CSV table of C-alpha atoms and ligand atoms in Angstrom, one decimal:
chain,number,residue,atom,x,y,z
A,467,MET,CA,98.7,153.4,138.1
A,468,LYS,CA,95.3,153.7,139.9
A,469,ILE,CA,94.9,155.8,143.0
A,470,TYR,CA,91.8,156.0,145.3
A,471,ASN,CA,90.7,159.6,145.5
A,472,THR,CA,88.8,160.5,148.6
A,473,PHE,CA,87.2,163.3,146.6
A,474,SER,CA,85.5,161.1,144.0
A,475,GLY,CA,85.2,158.1,146.3
A,476,ARG,CA,86.8,155.8,143.7
A,477,LYS,CA,90.0,154.6,142.2
A,478,GLU,CA,91.2,156.8,139.3
A,479,GLU,CA,94.0,156.6,136.8
A,480,PHE,CA,96.9,158.7,138.1
A,481,THR,CA,97.8,161.6,135.7
A,482,PRO,CA,99.9,164.3,137.3
A,483,GLY,CA,99.7,167.9,136.0
A,484,GLY,CA,103.4,168.0,134.9
A,485,ASP,CA,106.8,166.3,134.9
A,486,THR,CA,107.1,166.8,138.6
A,487,VAL,CA,104.6,165.3,141.0
A,488,LYS,CA,103.6,167.9,143.6
A,489,MET,CA,102.9,166.3,146.9
A,490,TYR,CA,101.7,168.0,150.1
A,491,VAL,CA,101.3,166.1,153.3
A,492,CYS,CA,100.0,167.7,156.5
A,493,GLY,CA,102.7,167.7,159.2
A,494,VAL,CA,102.7,167.4,162.9
A,495,THR,CA,102.0,170.0,165.7
A,496,PRO,CA,105.3,169.7,167.6
A,497,TYR,CA,104.0,169.8,171.2
A,498,SER,CA,104.8,166.2,172.2
A,499,GLU,CA,106.8,163.2,171.1
A,500,CYS,CA,105.9,161.6,167.8
A,501,HIS,CA,103.8,158.4,168.4
A,502,ILE,CA,103.6,155.3,166.2
A,503,GLY,CA,100.3,156.5,164.7
A,504,HIS,CA,102.0,159.6,163.3
A,505,ALA,CA,104.9,157.4,162.1
A,506,MET,CA,102.4,155.2,160.3
A,507,SER,CA,101.1,158.1,158.2
A,508,TYR,CA,104.6,159.4,157.3
A,509,ILE,CA,105.9,155.9,156.5
A,510,LEU,CA,102.9,155.4,154.1
A,511,PHE,CA,103.4,158.7,152.3
A,512,ASP,CA,107.1,158.0,152.2
A,513,VAL,CA,106.4,154.7,150.4
A,514,ILE,CA,104.0,156.5,148.0
A,515,ARG,CA,106.7,159.0,147.2
A,516,ARG,CA,109.4,156.3,146.8
A,517,TYR,CA,107.2,154.3,144.5
A,518,LEU,CA,106.5,157.4,142.3
A,519,GLU,CA,110.2,158.0,142.1
A,520,PHE,CA,110.8,154.3,141.3
A,521,CYS,CA,108.3,154.8,138.4
A,522,GLY,CA,110.4,157.6,137.1
A,523,TYR,CA,108.5,160.7,138.3
A,524,ARG,CA,110.3,163.6,140.0
A,525,VAL,CA,108.5,164.4,143.2
A,526,LYS,CA,108.5,167.6,145.1
A,527,TYR,CA,107.3,166.8,148.6
A,528,VAL,CA,106.3,169.5,151.1
A,529,GLN,CA,105.3,168.9,154.7
A,530,ASN,CA,104.5,171.6,157.3
A,531,PHE,CA,105.1,172.1,161.0
A,532,THR,CA,102.2,173.7,162.9
A,533,ASP,CA,104.5,175.4,165.3
A,534,VAL,CA,102.0,177.8,166.8
A,535,ASP,CA,98.8,176.4,168.2
A,536,ASP,CA,96.6,176.2,171.4
A,537,LYS,CA,98.3,172.9,172.4
A,538,ILE,CA,101.8,174.3,172.0
A,539,ILE,CA,100.9,177.5,174.0
A,540,ALA,CA,99.4,175.4,176.8
A,541,ARG,CA,102.3,172.9,177.0
A,542,ALA,CA,104.9,175.7,176.8
A,543,SER,CA,103.4,177.6,179.7
A,544,GLN,CA,103.2,174.4,181.8
A,545,SER,CA,106.8,173.6,181.2
A,546,GLY,CA,108.2,177.1,181.5
A,547,LEU,CA,109.5,177.2,178.0
A,548,SER,CA,108.7,179.7,175.2
A,549,THR,CA,106.5,178.3,172.5
A,550,SER,CA,109.4,178.4,170.0
A,551,GLU,CA,111.7,176.6,172.4
A,552,LEU,CA,109.1,173.9,172.9
A,553,ALA,CA,108.4,173.5,169.2
A,554,GLU,CA,112.0,173.5,168.3
A,555,GLY,CA,112.8,170.6,170.6
A,556,PHE,CA,110.0,168.4,169.3
A,557,ILE,CA,110.8,169.3,165.7
A,558,ALA,CA,114.4,168.1,166.3
A,559,GLN,CA,113.0,164.9,167.9
A,560,TYR,CA,110.7,164.5,164.9
A,561,PHE,CA,113.7,164.6,162.5
A,562,LEU,CA,115.6,162.0,164.6
A,563,ASP,CA,112.6,159.7,164.7
A,564,MET,CA,111.9,159.9,161.0
A,565,ALA,CA,115.6,159.3,160.1
A,566,ALA,CA,115.6,156.3,162.4
A,567,LEU,CA,112.5,155.0,160.5
A,568,ASN,CA,114.2,155.6,157.2
A,569,VAL,CA,111.6,158.2,156.1
A,570,LYS,CA,113.1,160.4,153.3
A,571,ARG,CA,113.2,164.1,154.1
A,572,ALA,CA,110.7,166.4,152.5
A,573,ASP,CA,112.0,169.0,150.0
A,574,VAL,CA,110.6,171.8,152.1
A,575,TYR,CA,109.4,171.9,155.8
A,576,PRO,CA,107.6,175.2,156.1
A,577,ARG,CA,106.7,176.4,159.6
A,578,ALA,CA,103.6,178.4,160.3
A,579,THR,CA,105.6,181.0,162.3
A,580,GLU,CA,107.9,181.6,159.3
A,581,GLU,CA,105.1,182.0,156.8
A,582,ILE,CA,103.0,184.8,158.4
A,583,PRO,CA,103.3,187.2,155.4
A,584,LYS,CA,102.0,184.6,153.0
A,585,ILE,CA,99.2,183.6,155.4
A,586,ILE,CA,98.2,187.3,155.8
A,587,GLU,CA,98.2,187.8,152.0
A,588,VAL,CA,95.8,184.9,151.5
A,589,ILE,CA,93.5,186.0,154.3
A,590,ALA,CA,93.5,189.6,153.0
A,591,GLY,CA,92.6,188.2,149.5
A,592,LEU,CA,89.7,186.2,150.9
A,593,VAL,CA,88.4,189.2,152.8
A,594,GLU,CA,88.6,191.3,149.6
A,595,LYS,CA,86.7,188.8,147.6
A,596,GLY,CA,84.0,188.5,150.2
A,597,HIS,CA,84.9,185.0,151.3
A,598,ALA,CA,86.0,186.1,154.7
A,599,TYR,CA,85.0,188.7,157.2
A,600,GLN,CA,86.3,190.3,160.4
A,601,ALA,CA,84.4,189.8,163.6
A,602,GLY,CA,86.2,191.6,166.5
A,603,GLY,CA,89.9,190.9,166.0
A,604,ASP,CA,89.2,187.5,164.5
A,605,VAL,CA,88.7,186.8,160.8
A,606,TYR,CA,86.4,184.0,159.7
A,607,PHE,CA,85.9,182.1,156.4
A,608,ARG,CA,82.4,182.5,155.1
A,609,VAL,CA,81.4,179.0,154.2
A,610,ARG,CA,78.2,180.0,152.5
A,611,SER,CA,80.2,182.0,150.0
A,612,PHE,CA,81.7,178.7,148.7
A,613,PRO,CA,79.1,176.4,147.2
A,614,ARG,CA,81.4,173.4,146.9
A,615,TYR,CA,81.9,173.3,150.7
A,616,GLY,CA,81.4,169.7,151.9
A,617,LYS,CA,82.3,168.0,148.6
A,618,LEU,CA,85.4,166.2,149.9
A,619,SER,CA,83.8,164.9,153.0
A,620,HIS,CA,80.5,164.3,151.2
A,621,ARG,CA,78.5,166.4,153.6
A,622,ASP,CA,75.8,168.9,153.1
A,623,LEU,CA,76.2,172.3,154.6
A,624,SER,CA,72.6,172.4,155.9
A,625,ASP,CA,73.3,169.1,157.9
A,626,MET,CA,76.4,170.5,159.5
A,627,THR,CA,75.2,173.2,161.8
A,628,ALA,CA,74.8,171.1,164.9
A,629,GLU,CA,78.1,169.3,164.5
A,630,ALA,CA,79.8,172.6,163.9
A,631,CYS,CA,78.9,173.9,167.3
A,632,ARG,CA,81.0,171.2,168.7
A,633,VAL,CA,83.9,171.9,166.4
A,634,GLU,CA,84.2,175.6,166.9
A,635,LYS,CA,83.3,176.7,170.4
A,636,GLY,CA,82.0,180.2,171.0
A,637,GLY,CA,84.2,183.0,169.8
A,638,ASN,CA,82.9,186.2,168.3
A,639,GLU,CA,79.7,186.6,166.4
A,640,LYS,CA,80.0,184.3,163.5
A,641,GLU,CA,77.6,184.6,160.6
A,642,HIS,CA,77.2,180.8,160.4
A,643,ALA,CA,78.1,178.1,162.8
A,644,MET,CA,80.4,176.4,160.3
A,645,ASP,CA,82.5,179.5,159.6
A,646,PHE,CA,86.0,178.9,160.8
A,647,ALA,CA,88.8,181.1,162.1
A,648,LEU,CA,91.5,182.2,159.7
A,649,TRP,CA,93.0,184.7,162.1
A,650,LYS,CA,92.7,184.8,165.9
A,651,THR,CA,93.2,187.7,168.2
A,652,ALA,CA,96.1,187.1,170.5
A,653,LYS,CA,95.4,186.9,174.2
A,654,PRO,CA,97.9,188.6,176.4
A,655,GLY,CA,101.2,186.7,176.7
A,656,GLU,CA,100.5,184.6,173.6
A,657,PRO,CA,102.8,184.7,170.5
A,658,GLN,CA,101.4,187.3,168.1
A,659,TRP,CA,102.1,189.0,164.8
A,660,GLU,CA,100.9,192.4,163.4
A,661,SER,CA,98.1,192.1,160.8
A,662,PRO,CA,95.5,194.4,159.2
A,663,TRP,CA,93.1,193.0,161.8
A,664,GLY,CA,95.3,193.7,164.8
A,665,PRO,CA,97.9,191.6,166.6
A,666,GLY,CA,97.1,187.9,166.5
A,667,ARG,CA,98.0,184.5,165.0
A,668,PRO,CA,96.8,182.3,162.2
A,669,GLY,CA,94.2,179.6,162.5
A,670,TRP,CA,95.4,176.0,161.8
A,671,HIS,CA,93.7,175.4,158.4
A,672,ILE,CA,94.9,178.6,156.6
A,673,GLU,CA,98.6,177.7,157.1
A,674,CYS,CA,98.3,174.6,154.9
A,675,SER,CA,96.6,176.5,152.1
A,676,ALA,CA,99.2,179.3,152.2
A,677,MET,CA,102.2,177.0,152.3
A,678,SER,CA,100.9,174.7,149.6
A,679,LEU,CA,100.2,177.8,147.4
A,680,LYS,CA,103.6,179.2,148.1
A,681,TYR,CA,105.7,176.1,147.6
A,682,LEU,CA,103.7,174.1,145.1
A,683,GLY,CA,101.4,176.6,143.2
A,684,GLU,CA,97.7,176.7,142.7
A,685,THR,CA,97.2,172.9,142.1
A,686,VAL,CA,99.0,170.0,143.8
A,687,ASP,CA,98.9,166.5,142.4
A,688,ILE,CA,98.6,164.7,145.7
A,689,HIS,CA,97.4,166.0,149.0
A,690,GLY,CA,97.7,163.6,151.9
A,691,GLY,CA,97.0,163.1,155.6
A,692,GLY,CA,95.2,160.8,158.0
A,693,GLN,CA,91.5,160.2,157.6
A,694,ASP,CA,90.9,162.3,160.7
A,695,LEU,CA,91.9,165.3,158.6
A,696,ILE,CA,89.3,165.0,155.9
A,697,PHE,CA,86.8,167.1,157.9
A,698,PRO,CA,87.1,169.8,158.8
A,699,HIS,CA,90.8,170.4,158.0
A,700,HIS,CA,91.0,169.4,154.3
A,701,GLU,CA,87.5,170.6,153.5
A,702,ASN,CA,88.6,174.0,154.8
A,703,GLU,CA,91.8,173.9,152.9
A,704,ILE,CA,89.9,173.4,149.6
A,705,ALA,CA,87.5,176.2,150.4
A,706,GLN,CA,90.3,178.7,151.3
A,707,SER,CA,92.6,177.8,148.5
A,708,GLU,CA,90.0,177.6,145.7
A,709,ALA,CA,88.2,180.7,146.9
A,710,PHE,CA,91.5,182.6,147.0
A,711,THR,CA,92.9,181.5,143.6
A,712,GLY,CA,89.7,180.9,141.7
A,713,VAL,CA,91.4,177.7,140.4
A,714,SER,CA,89.9,174.3,140.9
A,715,PRO,CA,90.9,171.7,141.9
A,716,PHE,CA,93.3,172.7,144.7
A,717,ALA,CA,94.4,169.0,144.7
A,718,ARG,CA,94.0,166.4,142.0
A,719,TYR,CA,94.1,163.4,144.3
A,720,TRP,CA,93.2,163.4,148.0
A,721,LEU,CA,94.8,160.4,149.8
A,722,HIS,CA,93.9,159.5,153.3
A,723,ASN,CA,95.4,156.8,155.5
A,724,GLY,CA,93.5,154.7,158.0
A,725,LEU,CA,94.4,155.4,161.7
A,726,MET,CA,96.5,153.4,164.1
A,727,GLN,CA,94.5,151.7,166.9
A,728,LEU,CA,95.5,150.2,170.1
A,729,GLY,CA,92.9,147.5,171.0
A,730,GLU,CA,89.5,148.9,170.1
A,731,GLU,CA,90.4,152.6,170.2
A,732,LYS,CA,92.2,155.1,168.1
A,733,MET,CA,95.6,155.8,169.4
A,734,SER,CA,95.6,159.4,170.6
A,735,LYS,CA,97.1,161.8,173.0
A,736,SER,CA,93.8,162.5,174.7
A,737,LEU,CA,93.2,158.8,175.4
A,738,GLY,CA,96.7,158.4,176.8
A,739,ASN,CA,97.2,155.2,174.9
A,740,LEU,CA,100.3,156.2,172.9
A,741,ILE,CA,103.3,154.3,172.0
A,742,THR,CA,106.0,156.7,170.9
A,743,VAL,CA,108.3,156.1,168.0
A,744,LYS,CA,111.2,156.0,170.4
A,745,GLU,CA,109.6,153.3,172.5
A,746,ALA,CA,108.8,151.3,169.4
A,747,LEU,CA,112.4,151.6,168.1
A,748,GLU,CA,113.9,150.5,171.4
A,749,ARG,CA,112.1,147.1,170.8
A,750,TYR,CA,112.0,146.7,167.0
A,751,SER,CA,114.0,147.6,164.0
A,752,ALA,CA,112.8,150.2,161.5
A,753,ASP,CA,112.4,147.5,158.9
A,754,ALA,CA,110.1,145.5,161.3
A,755,ILE,CA,108.0,148.6,162.1
A,756,ARG,CA,107.8,149.5,158.4
A,757,LEU,CA,106.8,145.9,157.4
A,758,PHE,CA,104.2,146.0,160.1
A,759,VAL,CA,102.7,149.3,158.9
A,760,LEU,CA,102.8,148.2,155.3
A,761,SER,CA,101.3,144.8,155.9
A,762,SER,CA,97.8,146.2,155.7
A,763,HIS,CA,96.3,148.5,153.1
A,764,TYR,CA,97.0,152.2,153.8
A,765,ARG,CA,93.3,153.1,153.8
A,766,SER,CA,92.4,150.5,156.5
A,767,PRO,CA,92.8,151.0,160.2
A,768,LEU,CA,95.8,149.2,161.7
A,769,THR,CA,95.8,147.7,165.2
A,770,TYR,CA,99.0,147.8,167.0
A,771,THR,CA,99.8,144.5,168.6
A,772,GLU,CA,103.0,143.0,169.9
A,773,ASP,CA,102.2,139.8,168.0
A,774,GLY,CA,101.9,141.8,164.8
A,775,LEU,CA,105.3,143.5,165.4
A,776,GLU,CA,106.9,140.1,166.3
A,777,ALA,CA,105.6,138.7,163.1
A,778,ALA,CA,106.9,141.7,161.1
A,779,HIS,CA,110.3,141.3,162.9
A,780,ARG,CA,110.5,137.7,161.8
A,781,GLY,CA,109.6,138.7,158.3
A,782,ALA,CA,112.3,141.4,158.2
A,783,VAL,CA,114.9,138.9,159.3
A,784,ARG,CA,113.7,136.4,156.6
A,785,LEU,CA,114.1,139.0,153.9
A,786,ARG,CA,117.5,140.2,155.2
A,787,LEU,CA,118.9,136.7,155.4
A,788,ALA,CA,117.7,135.9,151.8
A,789,ALA,CA,119.2,139.2,150.6
A,790,HIS,CA,122.6,138.4,151.9
A,791,ARG,CA,123.1,134.6,151.9
A,792,LYS,CA,125.6,132.9,149.8
A,793,GLY,CA,124.6,131.3,146.5
A,794,GLY,CA,126.2,128.7,144.3
A,795,ASN,CA,128.0,128.9,141.0
A,796,GLY,CA,125.3,127.3,138.9
A,797,PRO,CA,123.1,129.0,136.4
A,798,PRO,CA,121.1,132.1,137.7
A,799,ALA,CA,118.0,131.5,139.7
A,800,PRO,CA,115.1,131.2,137.3
A,801,GLN,CA,112.0,133.4,137.2
A,802,ALA,CA,113.2,136.2,139.5
A,803,ALA,CA,111.8,138.8,137.0
A,804,ILE,CA,108.2,137.7,137.6
A,805,TYR,CA,108.4,139.1,141.2
A,806,ARG,CA,109.1,142.6,140.0
A,807,GLN,CA,106.1,142.4,137.8
A,808,ARG,CA,103.9,141.2,140.7
A,809,PHE,CA,105.3,143.9,142.9
A,810,THR,CA,104.6,146.7,140.5
A,811,GLN,CA,101.1,145.4,139.7
A,812,ALA,CA,100.3,145.4,143.4
A,813,MET,CA,101.7,149.0,143.9
A,814,ASP,CA,99.9,150.2,140.7
A,815,ASP,CA,96.6,149.2,142.3
A,816,ASP,CA,96.3,152.0,144.8
A,817,PHE,CA,99.6,151.1,146.5
A,818,ASN,CA,98.7,147.6,147.7
A,819,THR,CA,101.7,147.2,149.8
A,820,ALA,CA,100.4,144.0,151.5
A,821,GLN,CA,100.5,142.2,148.1
A,822,ALA,CA,103.8,143.9,147.2
A,823,ILE,CA,105.3,142.4,150.4
A,824,ALA,CA,103.9,139.0,149.6
A,825,ALA,CA,105.8,139.2,146.3
A,826,LEU,CA,109.0,140.0,148.2
A,827,PHE,CA,108.6,137.0,150.5
A,828,ASP,CA,108.0,134.8,147.5
A,829,LEU,CA,111.1,136.1,145.9
A,830,ALA,CA,113.0,135.5,149.1
A,831,SER,CA,111.8,131.9,149.1
A,832,GLU,CA,112.8,131.5,145.5
A,833,ILE,CA,116.3,132.8,146.4
A,834,ASN,CA,116.6,130.3,149.2
A,835,ARG,CA,115.4,127.5,147.1
A,836,ALA,CA,117.8,128.4,144.2
A,837,ALA,CA,120.7,128.8,146.6
A,838,ASP,CA,120.1,125.4,148.1
A,839,GLU,CA,120.2,124.0,144.6
A,840,GLY,CA,123.5,125.7,143.9
A,841,HIS,CA,122.2,128.4,141.6
A,842,SER,CA,123.8,131.8,141.4
A,843,ILE,CA,121.5,134.2,143.2
A,844,LYS,CA,123.2,137.6,142.8
A,845,ASP,CA,120.7,139.0,140.3
A,846,ALA,CA,117.7,137.8,142.3
A,847,GLN,CA,119.2,139.4,145.4
A,848,ARG,CA,119.8,142.7,143.7
A,849,GLU,CA,116.2,142.6,142.6
A,850,LEU,CA,115.0,141.9,146.1
A,851,MET,CA,117.1,144.8,147.5
A,852,GLU,CA,115.9,147.2,144.9
A,853,LEU,CA,112.2,146.4,145.5
A,854,ALA,CA,112.7,146.4,149.3
A,855,ARG,CA,114.1,149.9,149.0
A,856,VAL,CA,110.9,151.1,147.4
A,857,LEU,CA,109.2,150.2,150.7
A,858,GLY,CA,112.1,151.9,152.6
A,859,LEU,CA,113.4,148.6,153.9
A,860,ALA,CA,117.1,148.7,154.4
A,861,LEU,CA,117.7,145.0,155.0
A,862,GLU,CA,121.1,146.0,156.2
A,863,PRO,CA,123.3,143.2,157.3
A,864,LYS,CA,126.4,145.1,158.2
A,865,LYS,CA,124.9,146.8,161.2
A,866,PHE,CA,124.1,143.5,162.9
A,867,ARG,CA,127.6,142.2,162.1
A,868,LYS,CA,129.2,145.4,163.2
A,869,ASP,CA,127.2,145.6,166.4
A,870,VAL,CA,127.6,142.1,167.6
A,871,GLY,CA,130.4,140.5,165.6
A,872,GLY,CA,133.4,141.6,167.8
A,873,GLY,CA,131.5,140.8,171.0
A,874,VAL,CA,130.4,137.3,170.1
A,875,VAL,CA,133.9,136.4,168.7
A,876,ALA,CA,135.4,137.5,172.0
A,877,MET,CA,132.9,135.5,174.0
A,878,ALA,CA,133.5,132.4,171.9
A,879,SER,CA,137.3,132.6,172.4
A,880,GLN,CA,136.8,133.2,176.2
A,881,LEU,CA,134.6,130.1,176.4
A,882,GLY,CA,137.1,128.0,174.5
A,883,ILE,CA,134.9,127.5,171.5
A,884,ASN,CA,137.2,126.4,168.7
A,885,MET,CA,136.5,127.8,165.2
A,886,GLU,CA,138.5,128.5,162.2
A,887,LYS,CA,139.5,132.1,162.0
A,888,ASP,CA,137.9,132.4,158.6
A,889,GLU,CA,134.6,131.0,160.0
A,890,LEU,CA,134.6,133.5,162.8
A,891,GLN,CA,134.8,136.4,160.4
A,892,ARG,CA,132.1,135.1,158.2
A,893,ASP,CA,129.3,133.7,160.2
A,894,VAL,CA,128.1,135.6,163.2
A,895,SER,CA,124.9,133.7,163.4
A,896,ASN,CA,126.7,130.4,163.6
A,897,ILE,CA,128.8,131.7,166.5
A,898,ILE,CA,125.7,132.9,168.4
A,899,GLY,CA,124.2,129.4,167.8
A,900,GLN,CA,127.3,127.8,169.4
A,901,LEU,CA,127.1,130.2,172.4
A,902,VAL,CA,123.4,129.3,172.8
A,903,GLU,CA,124.5,125.6,172.6
A,904,LYS,CA,127.1,126.2,175.3
A,905,ARG,CA,124.6,127.8,177.6
A,906,ALA,CA,122.3,124.7,177.1
A,907,GLU,CA,125.1,122.4,178.1
A,908,HIS,CA,125.7,124.5,181.3
A,909,ARG,CA,122.0,124.3,182.1
A,910,LYS,CA,121.9,120.5,181.6
A,911,ARG,CA,124.7,120.3,184.1
A,912,ARG,CA,122.8,122.7,186.4
A,913,GLU,CA,125.6,125.3,186.2
A,914,TRP,CA,123.1,128.1,186.4
A,915,ALA,CA,125.5,130.9,187.0
A,916,LEU,CA,127.6,130.1,184.0
A,917,ALA,CA,124.4,129.7,181.8
A,918,ASP,CA,123.1,133.0,183.1
A,919,LYS,CA,126.4,134.8,182.4
A,920,ILE,CA,126.2,133.8,178.7
A,921,ARG,CA,122.6,135.0,178.5
A,922,ALA,CA,123.6,138.3,180.2
A,923,GLN,CA,126.6,138.9,177.9
A,924,LEU,CA,124.5,138.2,174.8
A,925,ALA,CA,121.8,140.6,176.1
A,926,GLU,CA,124.4,143.3,176.4
A,927,LEU,CA,125.0,142.9,172.7
A,928,GLY,CA,121.3,143.2,172.0
A,929,ILE,CA,120.8,139.4,171.5
A,930,VAL,CA,117.7,138.2,173.3
A,931,LEU,CA,117.3,134.5,174.2
A,932,GLU,CA,113.9,132.9,174.5
A,933,ASP,CA,113.6,129.4,175.9
A,934,THR,CA,110.7,127.5,174.3
A,935,PRO,CA,109.9,123.9,175.0
A,936,GLY,CA,112.6,121.9,173.2
A,937,ARG,CA,114.9,124.7,172.1
A,938,THR,CA,116.1,128.1,172.6
A,939,ILE,CA,115.6,130.8,170.0
A,940,TRP,CA,117.6,134.0,169.8
A,941,ARG,CA,116.9,137.3,168.1
A,942,TYR,CA,118.8,140.4,167.6
A,943,GLY,CA,116.7,142.8,169.7
A,944,ARG,CA,117.0,146.0,167.7
B,2288,ZN,ZN1,97.2,170.6,156.7
């Protein structure tokens, strides 16, 4: 398996340090709802984790919550909540969103506010070794004490001075513009903890170093996050961690995902162009959202478009139908095994999910062709489901049937559509097709009220009708 390592700037053979792959992914700052750009990152790392598990590795996955931070403090004071009440609410929402997107839970979700002793221990160690210094009540990391600073983001310290002034505004007297805060003096009314440097709170970067060291040890196998975290966040994490432990590397493989864009711009809170996970899930299934995210390479930027999600929705339906249709009694579908090979080859090449998905679609076509010819397709379908699960696709048929089955059967009998009882049980799609047909007949007879009633009743069940020239298509809206 080859993985692109941001640190070396090339694809490298993946060799973890032990039996268990240690994985750390930077988590959210819970001060607002999770948007689809966050979801993209967690879906991607979820798939990487699932694929490692599929390959037989055990994975220990740690992801933090930055639950104390300037943005949380500002938002809490606006809304009249305490910082912990505010963070707690958005953390709960985060878990709901991720569960709805079928993202597996991390093994540990450490929170900054619950890891203060470890954070203080690391800062004190850095001060003792001369890698950090106190200035007023603040403590800064001394970047000039760490010669490898800039290696991850491929920058030279001497070029960074001007840029740094924008990153770190003002503060106490720092020795160098690039020095960054490990501990910040608390202002009155802010959350604060006792420390050797007076009451205060941790800076953002130090928490990830402390948590990673505490839960995964001195070296992790994979450290991940969005490309916007490479500098300064991950650069600072390396400096803090390696300076503290004296062990290099802090992370064997640095993985960074491209960012979600809306039109030409990065999707971000400050630009106000966010689509929340909740909004996306009101319109599309988790399978559709995941297929959309995974349809491009994880290192590339991805542009959110309705067309893209519609296409992903149709793809998800195609896979689901192939996974659950009825086959014949003939000999098994030939050649199903080659798709597993294509899938793993694609995933082994730096998690090329787009090609892995192409293999799934071809397998689905093969299943349909084989079923039409009367082959038995059970093994091929099992294969499709297993590979789909690696991508976190549920391809769940029951929900659809459970959600709408009873409703459409009731509508059909009200409207006097005659069907065998057995048929009613089996084929929900067929019944919906007949209801759509019935509506078309009403429209032909200009019985608009009756036609609209069918449309409205179907809409209540989550089935949306779209009239195109020539025919009406329906889709299950969730
Ligand atoms: Zn982090």
